[in-house]
mmCIF file with all atom_site columns, C-alpha atoms in Angstrom:
data_model
loop_
_atom_site.group_PDB
_atom_site.id
_atom_site.type_symbol
_atom_site.label_atom_id
_atom_site.label_alt_id
_atom_site.label_comp_id
_atom_site.label_asym_id
_atom_site.label_entity_id
_atom_site.label_seq_id
_atom_site.pdbx_PDB_ins_code
_atom_site.Cartn_x
_atom_site.Cartn_y
_atom_site.Cartn_z
_atom_site.occupancy
_atom_site.B_iso_or_equiv
_atom_site.pdbx_formal_charge
_atom_site.auth_seq_id
_atom_site.auth_comp_id
_atom_site.auth_asym_id
_atom_site.auth_atom_id
_atom_site.pdbx_PDB_model_num
ATOM 1   C CA . MET A 1 1   ? 8.517   21.457  3.272   1.00 0.00 ? 19  MET A CA 1
ATOM 2   C CA . SER A 1 2   ? 11.410  19.533  1.778   1.00 0.00 ? 20  SER A CA 1
ATOM 3   C CA . GLN A 1 3   ? 11.757  15.794  2.251   1.00 0.00 ? 21  GLN A CA 1
ATOM 4   C CA . ARG A 1 4   ? 13.576  15.039  5.502   1.00 0.00 ? 22  ARG A CA 1
ATOM 5   C CA . LEU A 1 5   ? 15.476  11.981  4.243   1.00 0.00 ? 23  LEU A CA 1
ATOM 6   C CA . THR A 1 6   ? 17.109  11.452  0.874   1.00 0.00 ? 24  THR A CA 1
ATOM 7   C CA . GLY A 1 7   ? 16.647  8.554   -1.501  1.00 0.00 ? 25  GLY A CA 1
ATOM 8   C CA . LEU A 1 8   ? 18.964  7.257   -4.200  1.00 0.00 ? 26  LEU A CA 1
ATOM 9   C CA . SER A 1 9   ? 18.046  7.486   -7.854  1.00 0.00 ? 27  SER A CA 1
ATOM 10  C CA . HIS A 1 10  ? 17.767  4.340   -9.972  1.00 0.00 ? 28  HIS A CA 1
ATOM 11  C CA . GLU A 1 11  ? 21.190  5.096   -11.424 1.00 0.00 ? 29  GLU A CA 1
ATOM 12  C CA . GLU A 1 12  ? 22.807  5.475   -7.998  1.00 0.00 ? 30  GLU A CA 1
ATOM 13  C CA . ALA A 1 13  ? 21.330  2.351   -6.378  1.00 0.00 ? 31  ALA A CA 1
ATOM 14  C CA . THR A 1 14  ? 23.461  -0.799  -6.109  1.00 0.00 ? 32  THR A CA 1
ATOM 15  C CA . GLY A 1 15  ? 23.155  -4.259  -4.585  1.00 0.00 ? 33  GLY A CA 1
ATOM 16  C CA . THR A 1 16  ? 20.038  -4.903  -2.516  1.00 0.00 ? 34  THR A CA 1
ATOM 17  C CA . ALA A 1 17  ? 18.788  -1.342  -2.981  1.00 0.00 ? 35  ALA A CA 1
ATOM 18  C CA . LYS A 1 18  ? 18.950  -1.723  -6.766  1.00 0.00 ? 36  LYS A CA 1
ATOM 19  C CA . LEU A 1 19  ? 17.070  -5.012  -6.583  1.00 0.00 ? 37  LEU A CA 1
ATOM 20  C CA . VAL A 1 20  ? 14.438  -3.379  -4.358  1.00 0.00 ? 38  VAL A CA 1
ATOM 21  C CA . TYR A 1 21  ? 13.902  -0.724  -7.031  1.00 0.00 ? 39  TYR A CA 1
ATOM 22  C CA . GLU A 1 22  ? 13.636  -3.347  -9.765  1.00 0.00 ? 40  GLU A CA 1
ATOM 23  C CA . ALA A 1 23  ? 11.107  -5.314  -7.727  1.00 0.00 ? 41  ALA A CA 1
ATOM 24  C CA . SER A 1 24  ? 9.101   -2.197  -6.927  1.00 0.00 ? 42  SER A CA 1
ATOM 25  C CA . ASP A 1 25  ? 8.984   -1.201  -10.594 1.00 0.00 ? 43  ASP A CA 1
ATOM 26  C CA . ARG A 1 26  ? 7.855   -4.687  -11.544 1.00 0.00 ? 44  ARG A CA 1
ATOM 27  C CA . PHE A 1 27  ? 5.311   -5.502  -8.846  1.00 0.00 ? 45  PHE A CA 1
ATOM 28  C CA . LEU A 1 28  ? 4.111   -2.040  -7.773  1.00 0.00 ? 46  LEU A CA 1
ATOM 29  C CA . GLY A 1 29  ? 4.414   -0.329  -11.144 1.00 0.00 ? 47  GLY A CA 1
ATOM 30  C CA . ARG A 1 30  ? 7.013   2.237   -10.043 1.00 0.00 ? 48  ARG A CA 1
ATOM 31  C CA . THR A 1 31  ? 9.348   3.055   -7.157  1.00 0.00 ? 49  THR A CA 1
ATOM 32  C CA . ALA A 1 32  ? 7.742   5.504   -4.756  1.00 0.00 ? 50  ALA A CA 1
ATOM 33  C CA . ASN A 1 33  ? 9.834   8.024   -2.846  1.00 0.00 ? 51  ASN A CA 1
ATOM 34  C CA . LEU A 1 34  ? 9.171   6.218   0.441   1.00 0.00 ? 52  LEU A CA 1
ATOM 35  C CA . GLN A 1 35  ? 10.649  3.049   -0.996  1.00 0.00 ? 53  GLN A CA 1
ATOM 36  C CA . ARG A 1 36  ? 13.675  5.049   -2.140  1.00 0.00 ? 54  ARG A CA 1
ATOM 37  C CA . ILE A 1 37  ? 14.174  6.351   1.402   1.00 0.00 ? 55  ILE A CA 1
ATOM 38  C CA . LEU A 1 38  ? 13.893  2.886   2.927   1.00 0.00 ? 56  LEU A CA 1
ATOM 39  C CA . ALA A 1 39  ? 16.094  1.166   0.339   1.00 0.00 ? 57  ALA A CA 1
ATOM 40  C CA . THR A 1 40  ? 18.770  3.844   0.641   1.00 0.00 ? 58  THR A CA 1
ATOM 41  C CA . HIS A 1 41  ? 19.073  3.762   4.421   1.00 0.00 ? 59  HIS A CA 1
ATOM 42  C CA . SER A 1 42  ? 17.909  0.249   5.336   1.00 0.00 ? 60  SER A CA 1
ATOM 43  C CA . PRO A 1 43  ? 17.816  -1.932  2.204   1.00 0.00 ? 61  PRO A CA 1
ATOM 44  C CA . TYR A 1 44  ? 17.072  -5.181  4.022   1.00 0.00 ? 62  TYR A CA 1
ATOM 45  C CA . LEU A 1 45  ? 14.002  -3.687  5.674   1.00 0.00 ? 63  LEU A CA 1
ATOM 46  C CA . ALA A 1 46  ? 13.009  -2.229  2.294   1.00 0.00 ? 64  ALA A CA 1
ATOM 47  C CA . ARG A 1 47  ? 13.261  -5.698  0.778   1.00 0.00 ? 65  ARG A CA 1
ATOM 48  C CA . TRP A 1 48  ? 10.663  -7.172  3.130   1.00 0.00 ? 66  TRP A CA 1
ATOM 49  C CA . PHE A 1 49  ? 8.566   -4.008  3.177   1.00 0.00 ? 67  PHE A CA 1
ATOM 50  C CA . GLY A 1 50  ? 8.171   -4.064  -0.600  1.00 0.00 ? 68  GLY A CA 1
ATOM 51  C CA . GLY A 1 51  ? 7.134   -7.697  -0.560  1.00 0.00 ? 69  GLY A CA 1
ATOM 52  C CA . LEU A 1 52  ? 4.565   -7.012  2.153   1.00 0.00 ? 70  LEU A CA 1
ATOM 53  C CA . VAL A 1 53  ? 3.038   -4.112  0.249   1.00 0.00 ? 71  VAL A CA 1
ATOM 54  C CA . ALA A 1 54  ? 2.797   -6.154  -2.950  1.00 0.00 ? 72  ALA A CA 1
ATOM 55  C CA . ALA A 1 55  ? 1.332   -9.205  -1.215  1.00 0.00 ? 73  ALA A CA 1
ATOM 56  C CA . VAL A 1 56  ? -1.273  -7.254  0.744   1.00 0.00 ? 74  VAL A CA 1
ATOM 57  C CA . ARG A 1 57  ? -2.340  -4.725  -1.871  1.00 0.00 ? 75  ARG A CA 1
ATOM 58  C CA . GLN A 1 58  ? -1.821  -6.109  -5.368  1.00 0.00 ? 76  GLN A CA 1
ATOM 59  C CA . PRO A 1 59  ? -4.049  -8.598  -7.165  1.00 0.00 ? 77  PRO A CA 1
ATOM 60  C CA . ASP A 1 60  ? -2.735  -12.170 -7.306  1.00 0.00 ? 78  ASP A CA 1
ATOM 61  C CA . LEU A 1 61  ? 0.521   -11.585 -5.412  1.00 0.00 ? 79  LEU A CA 1
ATOM 62  C CA . GLY A 1 62  ? -0.417  -13.077 -2.052  1.00 0.00 ? 80  GLY A CA 1
ATOM 63  C CA . ALA A 1 63  ? -3.810  -11.913 -0.828  1.00 0.00 ? 81  ALA A CA 1
ATOM 64  C CA . THR A 1 64  ? -6.610  -14.025 -2.287  1.00 0.00 ? 82  THR A CA 1
ATOM 65  C CA . THR A 1 65  ? -9.621  -11.767 -1.750  1.00 0.00 ? 83  THR A CA 1
ATOM 66  C CA . ASP A 1 66  ? -11.204 -8.991  -3.829  1.00 0.00 ? 84  ASP A CA 1
ATOM 67  C CA . SER A 1 67  ? -8.510  -6.396  -4.541  1.00 0.00 ? 85  SER A CA 1
ATOM 68  C CA . ARG A 1 68  ? -11.169 -3.667  -4.806  1.00 0.00 ? 86  ARG A CA 1
ATOM 69  C CA . LEU A 1 69  ? -12.118 -4.168  -1.149  1.00 0.00 ? 87  LEU A CA 1
ATOM 70  C CA . ARG A 1 70  ? -8.496  -4.003  -0.072  1.00 0.00 ? 88  ARG A CA 1
ATOM 71  C CA . GLY A 1 71  ? -8.076  -0.918  -2.218  1.00 0.00 ? 89  GLY A CA 1
ATOM 72  C CA . LEU A 1 72  ? -11.043 0.764   -0.534  1.00 0.00 ? 90  LEU A CA 1
ATOM 73  C CA . ALA A 1 73  ? -9.475  -0.007  2.845   1.00 0.00 ? 91  ALA A CA 1
ATOM 74  C CA . CYS A 1 74  ? -6.151  1.575   1.825   1.00 0.00 ? 92  CYS A CA 1
ATOM 75  C CA . ILE A 1 75  ? -7.865  4.692   0.482   1.00 0.00 ? 93  ILE A CA 1
ATOM 76  C CA . LYS A 1 76  ? -10.160 5.256   3.462   1.00 0.00 ? 94  LYS A CA 1
ATOM 77  C CA . THR A 1 77  ? -7.321  4.719   5.930   1.00 0.00 ? 95  THR A CA 1
ATOM 78  C CA . SER A 1 78  ? -5.199  7.363   4.204   1.00 0.00 ? 96  SER A CA 1
ATOM 79  C CA . MET A 1 79  ? -8.131  9.769   4.063   1.00 0.00 ? 97  MET A CA 1
ATOM 80  C CA . VAL A 1 80  ? -8.949  9.360   7.759   1.00 0.00 ? 98  VAL A CA 1
ATOM 81  C CA . ASN A 1 81  ? -5.300  9.991   8.639   1.00 0.00 ? 99  ASN A CA 1
ATOM 82  C CA . ALA A 1 82  ? -5.262  13.002  6.284   1.00 0.00 ? 100 ALA A CA 1
ATOM 83  C CA . CYS A 1 83  ? -2.047  11.712  4.701   1.00 0.00 ? 101 CYS A CA 1
ATOM 84  C CA . GLU A 1 84  ? -1.972  13.638  1.445   1.00 0.00 ? 102 GLU A CA 1
ATOM 85  C CA . TYR A 1 85  ? 0.858   11.552  0.010   1.00 0.00 ? 103 TYR A CA 1
ATOM 86  C CA . CYS A 1 86  ? -0.861  8.212   0.625   1.00 0.00 ? 104 CYS A CA 1
ATOM 87  C CA . THR A 1 87  ? -4.318  9.481   -0.318  1.00 0.00 ? 105 THR A CA 1
ATOM 88  C CA . ALA A 1 88  ? -2.900  10.480  -3.691  1.00 0.00 ? 106 ALA A CA 1
ATOM 89  C CA . HIS A 1 89  ? -1.116  7.137   -4.134  1.00 0.00 ? 107 HIS A CA 1
ATOM 90  C CA . THR A 1 90  ? -4.001  4.931   -3.068  1.00 0.00 ? 108 THR A CA 1
ATOM 91  C CA . SER A 1 91  ? -6.547  6.933   -5.065  1.00 0.00 ? 109 SER A CA 1
ATOM 92  C CA . VAL A 1 92  ? -4.519  6.640   -8.262  1.00 0.00 ? 110 VAL A CA 1
ATOM 93  C CA . PHE A 1 93  ? -4.065  2.916   -7.690  1.00 0.00 ? 111 PHE A CA 1
ATOM 94  C CA . GLY A 1 94  ? -7.777  2.643   -6.916  1.00 0.00 ? 112 GLY A CA 1
ATOM 95  C CA . GLN A 1 95  ? -8.552  4.101   -10.313 1.00 0.00 ? 113 GLN A CA 1
ATOM 96  C CA . GLY A 1 96  ? -6.524  1.277   -11.800 1.00 0.00 ? 114 GLY A CA 1
ATOM 97  C CA . LEU A 1 97  ? -8.774  -1.152  -9.936  1.00 0.00 ? 115 LEU A CA 1
ATOM 98  C CA . GLY A 1 98  ? -11.843 0.541   -11.408 1.00 0.00 ? 116 GLY A CA 1
ATOM 99  C CA . ILE A 1 99  ? -12.774 2.803   -8.480  1.00 0.00 ? 117 ILE A CA 1
ATOM 100 C CA . SER A 1 100 ? -14.367 5.926   -9.938  1.00 0.00 ? 118 SER A CA 1
ATOM 101 C CA . ASP A 1 101 ? -13.757 9.593   -9.130  1.00 0.00 ? 119 ASP A CA 1
ATOM 102 C CA . GLN A 1 102 ? -17.316 9.740   -7.777  1.00 0.00 ? 120 GLN A CA 1
ATOM 103 C CA . GLU A 1 103 ? -16.595 6.891   -5.384  1.00 0.00 ? 121 GLU A CA 1
ATOM 104 C CA . LEU A 1 104 ? -13.374 8.535   -4.237  1.00 0.00 ? 122 LEU A CA 1
ATOM 105 C CA . GLU A 1 105 ? -15.239 11.768  -3.531  1.00 0.00 ? 123 GLU A CA 1
ATOM 106 C CA . ALA A 1 106 ? -17.918 9.951   -1.521  1.00 0.00 ? 124 ALA A CA 1
ATOM 107 C CA . MET A 1 107 ? -15.237 8.298   0.614   1.00 0.00 ? 125 MET A CA 1
ATOM 108 C CA . MET A 1 108 ? -13.887 11.641  1.773   1.00 0.00 ? 126 MET A CA 1
ATOM 109 C CA . ASP A 1 109 ? -16.738 11.864  4.300   1.00 0.00 ? 127 ASP A CA 1
ATOM 110 C CA . ASP A 1 110 ? -19.720 9.745   5.341   1.00 0.00 ? 128 ASP A CA 1
ATOM 111 C CA . SER A 1 111 ? -21.417 9.984   1.932   1.00 0.00 ? 129 SER A CA 1
ATOM 112 C CA . TYR A 1 112 ? -20.295 6.447   1.114   1.00 0.00 ? 130 TYR A CA 1
ATOM 113 C CA . LYS A 1 113 ? -22.789 5.109   3.674   1.00 0.00 ? 131 LYS A CA 1
ATOM 114 C CA . THR A 1 114 ? -25.759 6.004   1.473   1.00 0.00 ? 132 THR A CA 1
ATOM 115 C CA . ASN A 1 115 ? -24.165 6.347   -1.963  1.00 0.00 ? 133 ASN A CA 1
ATOM 116 C CA . PRO A 1 116 ? -25.633 3.775   -4.396  1.00 0.00 ? 134 PRO A CA 1
ATOM 117 C CA . LEU A 1 117 ? -22.236 3.314   -6.047  1.00 0.00 ? 135 LEU A CA 1
ATOM 118 C CA . PHE A 1 118 ? -21.238 1.175   -3.055  1.00 0.00 ? 136 PHE A CA 1
ATOM 119 C CA . ASN A 1 119 ? -22.742 -2.170  -2.104  1.00 0.00 ? 137 ASN A CA 1
ATOM 120 C CA . GLU A 1 120 ? -23.047 -3.534  1.425   1.00 0.00 ? 138 GLU A CA 1
ATOM 121 C CA . ARG A 1 121 ? -19.664 -5.220  1.317   1.00 0.00 ? 139 ARG A CA 1
ATOM 122 C CA . ASP A 1 122 ? -17.980 -2.020  0.150   1.00 0.00 ? 140 ASP A CA 1
ATOM 123 C CA . ARG A 1 123 ? -19.589 -0.018  2.948   1.00 0.00 ? 141 ARG A CA 1
ATOM 124 C CA . ALA A 1 124 ? -18.666 -2.602  5.567   1.00 0.00 ? 142 ALA A CA 1
ATOM 125 C CA . ALA A 1 125 ? -15.001 -2.629  4.496   1.00 0.00 ? 143 ALA A CA 1
ATOM 126 C CA . ILE A 1 126 ? -14.801 1.178   4.456   1.00 0.00 ? 144 ILE A CA 1
ATOM 127 C CA . ALA A 1 127 ? -16.464 1.537   7.860   1.00 0.00 ? 145 ALA A CA 1
ATOM 128 C CA . TRP A 1 128 ? -14.211 -1.129  9.371   1.00 0.00 ? 146 TRP A CA 1
ATOM 129 C CA . SER A 1 129 ? -11.112 0.609   8.024   1.00 0.00 ? 147 SER A CA 1
ATOM 130 C CA . GLU A 1 130 ? -12.287 3.882   9.500   1.00 0.00 ? 148 GLU A CA 1
ATOM 131 C CA . ALA A 1 131 ? -12.911 2.235   12.875  1.00 0.00 ? 149 ALA A CA 1
ATOM 132 C CA . MET A 1 132 ? -9.520  0.511   12.873  1.00 0.00 ? 150 MET A CA 1
ATOM 133 C CA . THR A 1 133 ? -7.745  3.742   11.970  1.00 0.00 ? 151 THR A CA 1
ATOM 134 C CA . GLN A 1 134 ? -9.529  5.663   14.716  1.00 0.00 ? 152 GLN A CA 1
ATOM 135 C CA . ASN A 1 135 ? -8.836  2.753   17.100  1.00 0.00 ? 153 ASN A CA 1
ATOM 136 C CA . THR A 1 136 ? -12.516 2.310   17.874  1.00 0.00 ? 154 THR A CA 1
ATOM 137 C CA . ALA A 1 137 ? -12.780 -1.125  16.233  1.00 0.00 ? 155 ALA A CA 1
ATOM 138 C CA . GLN A 1 138 ? -11.905 -2.891  19.478  1.00 0.00 ? 156 GLN A CA 1
ATOM 139 C CA . ARG A 1 139 ? -15.182 -1.748  21.069  1.00 0.00 ? 157 ARG A CA 1
ATOM 140 C CA . ASP A 1 140 ? -17.372 -1.170  17.998  1.00 0.00 ? 158 ASP A CA 1
ATOM 141 C CA . LYS A 1 141 ? -19.583 -4.258  18.094  1.00 0.00 ? 159 LYS A CA 1
ATOM 142 C CA . GLU A 1 142 ? -21.931 -3.100  15.353  1.00 0.00 ? 160 GLU A CA 1
ATOM 143 C CA . THR A 1 143 ? -19.169 -2.529  12.809  1.00 0.00 ? 161 THR A CA 1
ATOM 144 C CA . TRP A 1 144 ? -17.568 -5.859  13.717  1.00 0.00 ? 162 TRP A CA 1
ATOM 145 C CA . GLU A 1 145 ? -20.841 -7.744  13.411  1.00 0.00 ? 163 GLU A CA 1
ATOM 146 C CA . ASN A 1 146 ? -21.368 -6.136  10.011  1.00 0.00 ? 164 ASN A CA 1
ATOM 147 C CA . MET A 1 147 ? -17.975 -7.441  8.950   1.00 0.00 ? 165 MET A CA 1
ATOM 148 C CA . LYS A 1 148 ? -18.830 -10.948 10.142  1.00 0.00 ? 166 LYS A CA 1
ATOM 149 C CA . ALA A 1 149 ? -22.134 -10.796 8.285   1.00 0.00 ? 167 ALA A CA 1
ATOM 150 C CA . ASN A 1 150 ? -20.536 -9.791  4.992   1.00 0.00 ? 168 ASN A CA 1
ATOM 151 C CA . PHE A 1 151 ? -17.134 -11.475 4.889   1.00 0.00 ? 169 PHE A CA 1
ATOM 152 C CA . THR A 1 152 ? -15.292 -14.700 5.518   1.00 0.00 ? 170 THR A CA 1
ATOM 153 C CA . ASP A 1 153 ? -12.568 -14.719 8.141   1.00 0.00 ? 171 ASP A CA 1
ATOM 154 C CA . THR A 1 154 ? -9.925  -14.639 5.400   1.00 0.00 ? 172 THR A CA 1
ATOM 155 C CA . GLU A 1 155 ? -11.513 -11.549 3.877   1.00 0.00 ? 173 GLU A CA 1
ATOM 156 C CA . ILE A 1 156 ? -11.600 -9.844  7.278   1.00 0.00 ? 174 ILE A CA 1
ATOM 157 C CA . VAL A 1 157 ? -7.912  -10.581 7.857   1.00 0.00 ? 175 VAL A CA 1
ATOM 158 C CA . GLU A 1 158 ? -6.844  -9.289  4.441   1.00 0.00 ? 176 GLU A CA 1
ATOM 159 C CA . ILE A 1 159 ? -8.977  -6.118  4.568   1.00 0.00 ? 177 ILE A CA 1
ATOM 160 C CA . SER A 1 160 ? -7.659  -5.463  8.069   1.00 0.00 ? 178 SER A CA 1
ATOM 161 C CA . MET A 1 161 ? -4.068  -6.036  6.946   1.00 0.00 ? 179 MET A CA 1
ATOM 162 C CA . ALA A 1 162 ? -4.522  -3.475  4.162   1.00 0.00 ? 180 ALA A CA 1
ATOM 163 C CA . CYS A 1 163 ? -5.823  -0.947  6.680   1.00 0.00 ? 181 CYS A CA 1
ATOM 164 C CA . ALA A 1 164 ? -3.116  -1.659  9.255   1.00 0.00 ? 182 ALA A CA 1
ATOM 165 C CA . MET A 1 165 ? -0.349  -1.533  6.664   1.00 0.00 ? 183 MET A CA 1
ATOM 166 C CA . PHE A 1 166 ? -1.420  1.876   5.431   1.00 0.00 ? 184 PHE A CA 1
ATOM 167 C CA . ASN A 1 167 ? -1.677  3.216   8.952   1.00 0.00 ? 185 ASN A CA 1
ATOM 168 C CA . MET A 1 168 ? 2.043   2.416   9.202   1.00 0.00 ? 186 MET A CA 1
ATOM 169 C CA . ILE A 1 169 ? 2.808   3.847   5.753   1.00 0.00 ? 187 ILE A CA 1
ATOM 170 C CA . ASN A 1 170 ? 0.817   7.010   6.516   1.00 0.00 ? 188 ASN A CA 1
ATOM 171 C CA . ARG A 1 171 ? 2.904   7.603   9.629   1.00 0.00 ? 189 ARG A CA 1
ATOM 172 C CA . LEU A 1 172 ? 6.169   7.074   7.770   1.00 0.00 ? 190 LEU A CA 1
ATOM 173 C CA . ASN A 1 173 ? 5.305   9.432   4.948   1.00 0.00 ? 191 ASN A CA 1
ATOM 174 C CA . ASP A 1 174 ? 3.948   12.173  7.181   1.00 0.00 ? 192 ASP A CA 1
ATOM 175 C CA . SER A 1 175 ? 6.949   11.957  9.517   1.00 0.00 ? 193 SER A CA 1
ATOM 176 C CA . PHE A 1 176 ? 9.507   11.915  6.684   1.00 0.00 ? 194 PHE A CA 1
ATOM 177 C CA . TRP A 1 177 ? 7.703   14.694  4.769   1.00 0.00 ? 195 TRP A CA 1
ATOM 178 C CA . THR A 1 178 ? 7.911   12.405  1.752   1.00 0.00 ? 196 THR A CA 1
ATOM 179 C CA . GLU A 1 179 ? 7.598   14.361  -1.478  1.00 0.00 ? 197 GLU A CA 1
ATOM 180 C CA . LEU A 1 180 ? 4.741   13.360  -3.752  1.00 0.00 ? 198 LEU A CA 1
ATOM 181 C CA . GLU A 1 181 ? 5.706   12.227  -7.215  1.00 0.00 ? 199 GLU A CA 1
ATOM 182 C CA . THR A 1 182 ? 3.842   13.464  -10.289 1.00 0.00 ? 200 THR A CA 1
ATOM 183 C CA . GLU A 1 183 ? 0.418   12.033  -11.064 1.00 0.00 ? 201 GLU A CA 1
ATOM 184 C CA . GLU A 1 184 ? 1.751   10.726  -14.373 1.00 0.00 ? 202 GLU A CA 1
ATOM 185 C CA . TYR A 1 185 ? 4.494   8.829   -12.553 1.00 0.00 ? 203 TYR A CA 1
ATOM 186 C CA . ASN A 1 186 ? 2.052   7.317   -10.068 1.00 0.00 ? 204 ASN A CA 1
ATOM 187 C CA . GLN A 1 187 ? -0.262  6.232   -12.861 1.00 0.00 ? 205 GLN A CA 1
ATOM 188 C CA . LYS A 1 188 ? 2.445   3.709   -13.702 1.00 0.00 ? 206 LYS A CA 1
ATOM 189 C CA . GLN A 1 189 ? 0.865   1.690   -10.875 1.00 0.00 ? 207 GLN A CA 1
ATOM 190 C CA . TRP A 1 190 ? -1.860  0.736   -13.328 1.00 0.00 ? 208 TRP A CA 1
ATOM 191 C CA . LYS A 1 191 ? 0.467   -1.541  -15.290 1.00 0.00 ? 209 LYS A CA 1
ATOM 192 C CA . ALA A 1 192 ? 0.902   -3.656  -12.146 1.00 0.00 ? 210 ALA A CA 1
ATOM 193 C CA . VAL A 1 193 ? -2.827  -4.224  -11.624 1.00 0.00 ? 211 VAL A CA 1
ATOM 194 C CA . SER A 1 194 ? -2.982  -7.366  -13.764 1.00 0.00 ? 212 SER A CA 1
ATOM 195 C CA . GLY A 1 195 ? -0.822  -9.962  -15.447 1.00 0.00 ? 213 GLY A CA 1
ATOM 196 C CA . LEU A 1 196 ? 1.398   -10.812 -12.476 1.00 0.00 ? 214 LEU A CA 1
ATOM 197 C CA . SER A 1 197 ? 1.411   -13.960 -10.358 1.00 0.00 ? 215 SER A CA 1
ATOM 198 C CA . ILE A 1 198 ? 2.519   -15.114 -6.941  1.00 0.00 ? 216 ILE A CA 1
ATOM 199 C CA . ASP A 1 199 ? 4.884   -17.574 -8.631  1.00 0.00 ? 217 ASP A CA 1
ATOM 200 C CA . GLU A 1 200 ? 6.648   -14.663 -10.320 1.00 0.00 ? 218 GLU A CA 1
ATOM 201 C CA . ILE A 1 201 ? 7.110   -12.624 -7.154  1.00 0.00 ? 219 ILE A CA 1
ATOM 202 C CA . GLU A 1 202 ? 8.327   -15.667 -5.221  1.00 0.00 ? 220 GLU A CA 1
ATOM 203 C CA . ALA A 1 203 ? 10.865  -16.420 -7.935  1.00 0.00 ? 221 ALA A CA 1
ATOM 204 C CA . TYR A 1 204 ? 12.006  -12.810 -7.875  1.00 0.00 ? 222 TYR A CA 1
ATOM 205 C CA . ALA A 1 205 ? 12.301  -12.833 -4.083  1.00 0.00 ? 223 ALA A CA 1
ATOM 206 C CA . GLY A 1 206 ? 14.794  -15.689 -4.376  1.00 0.00 ? 224 GLY A CA 1
ATOM 207 C CA . ARG A 1 207 ? 17.262  -13.319 -6.032  1.00 0.00 ? 225 ARG A CA 1
ATOM 208 C CA . PHE A 1 208 ? 17.609  -11.241 -2.860  1.00 0.00 ? 226 PHE A CA 1
ATOM 209 C CA . GLY A 1 209 ? 19.416  -14.016 -0.973  1.00 0.00 ? 227 GLY A CA 1
ATOM 210 C CA . GLU A 1 210 ? 22.296  -14.239 -3.436  1.00 0.00 ? 228 GLU A CA 1
ATOM 211 C CA . VAL A 1 211 ? 22.701  -10.447 -3.686  1.00 0.00 ? 229 VAL A CA 1
ATOM 212 C CA . GLY A 1 212 ? 22.573  -10.060 0.107   1.00 0.00 ? 230 GLY A CA 1
ATOM 213 C CA . ALA A 1 213 ? 25.153  -12.802 0.681   1.00 0.00 ? 231 ALA A CA 1
ATOM 214 C CA . ALA A 1 214 ? 27.535  -11.124 -1.749  1.00 0.00 ? 232 ALA A CA 1
ATOM 215 C CA . GLU A 1 215 ? 27.106  -7.774  -0.015  1.00 0.00 ? 233 GLU A CA 1
ATOM 216 C CA . ARG A 1 216 ? 27.743  -9.258  3.403   1.00 0.00 ? 234 ARG A CA 1
ATOM 217 C CA . GLY A 1 217 ? 30.841  -10.979 2.032   1.00 0.00 ? 235 GLY A CA 1
ATOM 218 C CA . ASP A 1 218 ? 32.163  -7.672  0.694   1.00 0.00 ? 236 ASP A CA 1
ATOM 219 C CA . LEU A 1 219 ? 31.569  -6.008  4.075   1.00 0.00 ? 237 LEU A CA 1
ATOM 220 C CA . ALA A 1 220 ? 33.339  -8.801  5.944   1.00 0.00 ? 238 ALA A CA 1
ATOM 221 C CA . ALA A 1 221 ? 36.317  -8.604  3.578   1.00 0.00 ? 239 ALA A CA 1
ATOM 222 C CA . ALA A 1 222 ? 36.575  -4.853  4.114   1.00 0.00 ? 240 ALA A CA 1
ATOM 223 C CA . GLU A 1 223 ? 36.730  -5.142  7.916   1.00 0.00 ? 241 GLU A CA 1
#
């Protein structure tokens, strides 16, 4: 199946779309094909989408809790939804966070529940993500109580946000038939695992306002 919607190359992108690509390369390690689709056809949505993904998923760019736990949530969500594109992306990023191939394999089914590679907090986050994705979390008292026993409220919110965000991303990629990039290209995510700060992404976000105002001025002048 070929990708249903096109995305501009780095060389073709201008204005807000170009800045989205630059931000994605900097804070997510590379520009994924989904981000190309969004930036090409709705650059202002892509601007906020990219910031959300970085803040929820990356270390030190917004979320304050253990990035491994949020990574486990993203991976399990994509696996439950059988989104091949996102499972590949989140697994590669997980490797950058130190999640092993053996752990990834155990997450493909219920093996994680007894696998000694996972601690109680890991298992709770994975089970909660599975319940949220299957929409059973609302009535699953045991899984909820396990979350409350293992995590602070802030941790619960951030793990849940990671799961919810990837449920949305899974749906987008499956519906758009987004083409998977090469593994080598996606390994560029690893360079965005450390060394960045929330101050840097906030400073970068400030550049969008000026670029957007100039674009809107050009559109108004052309009318």
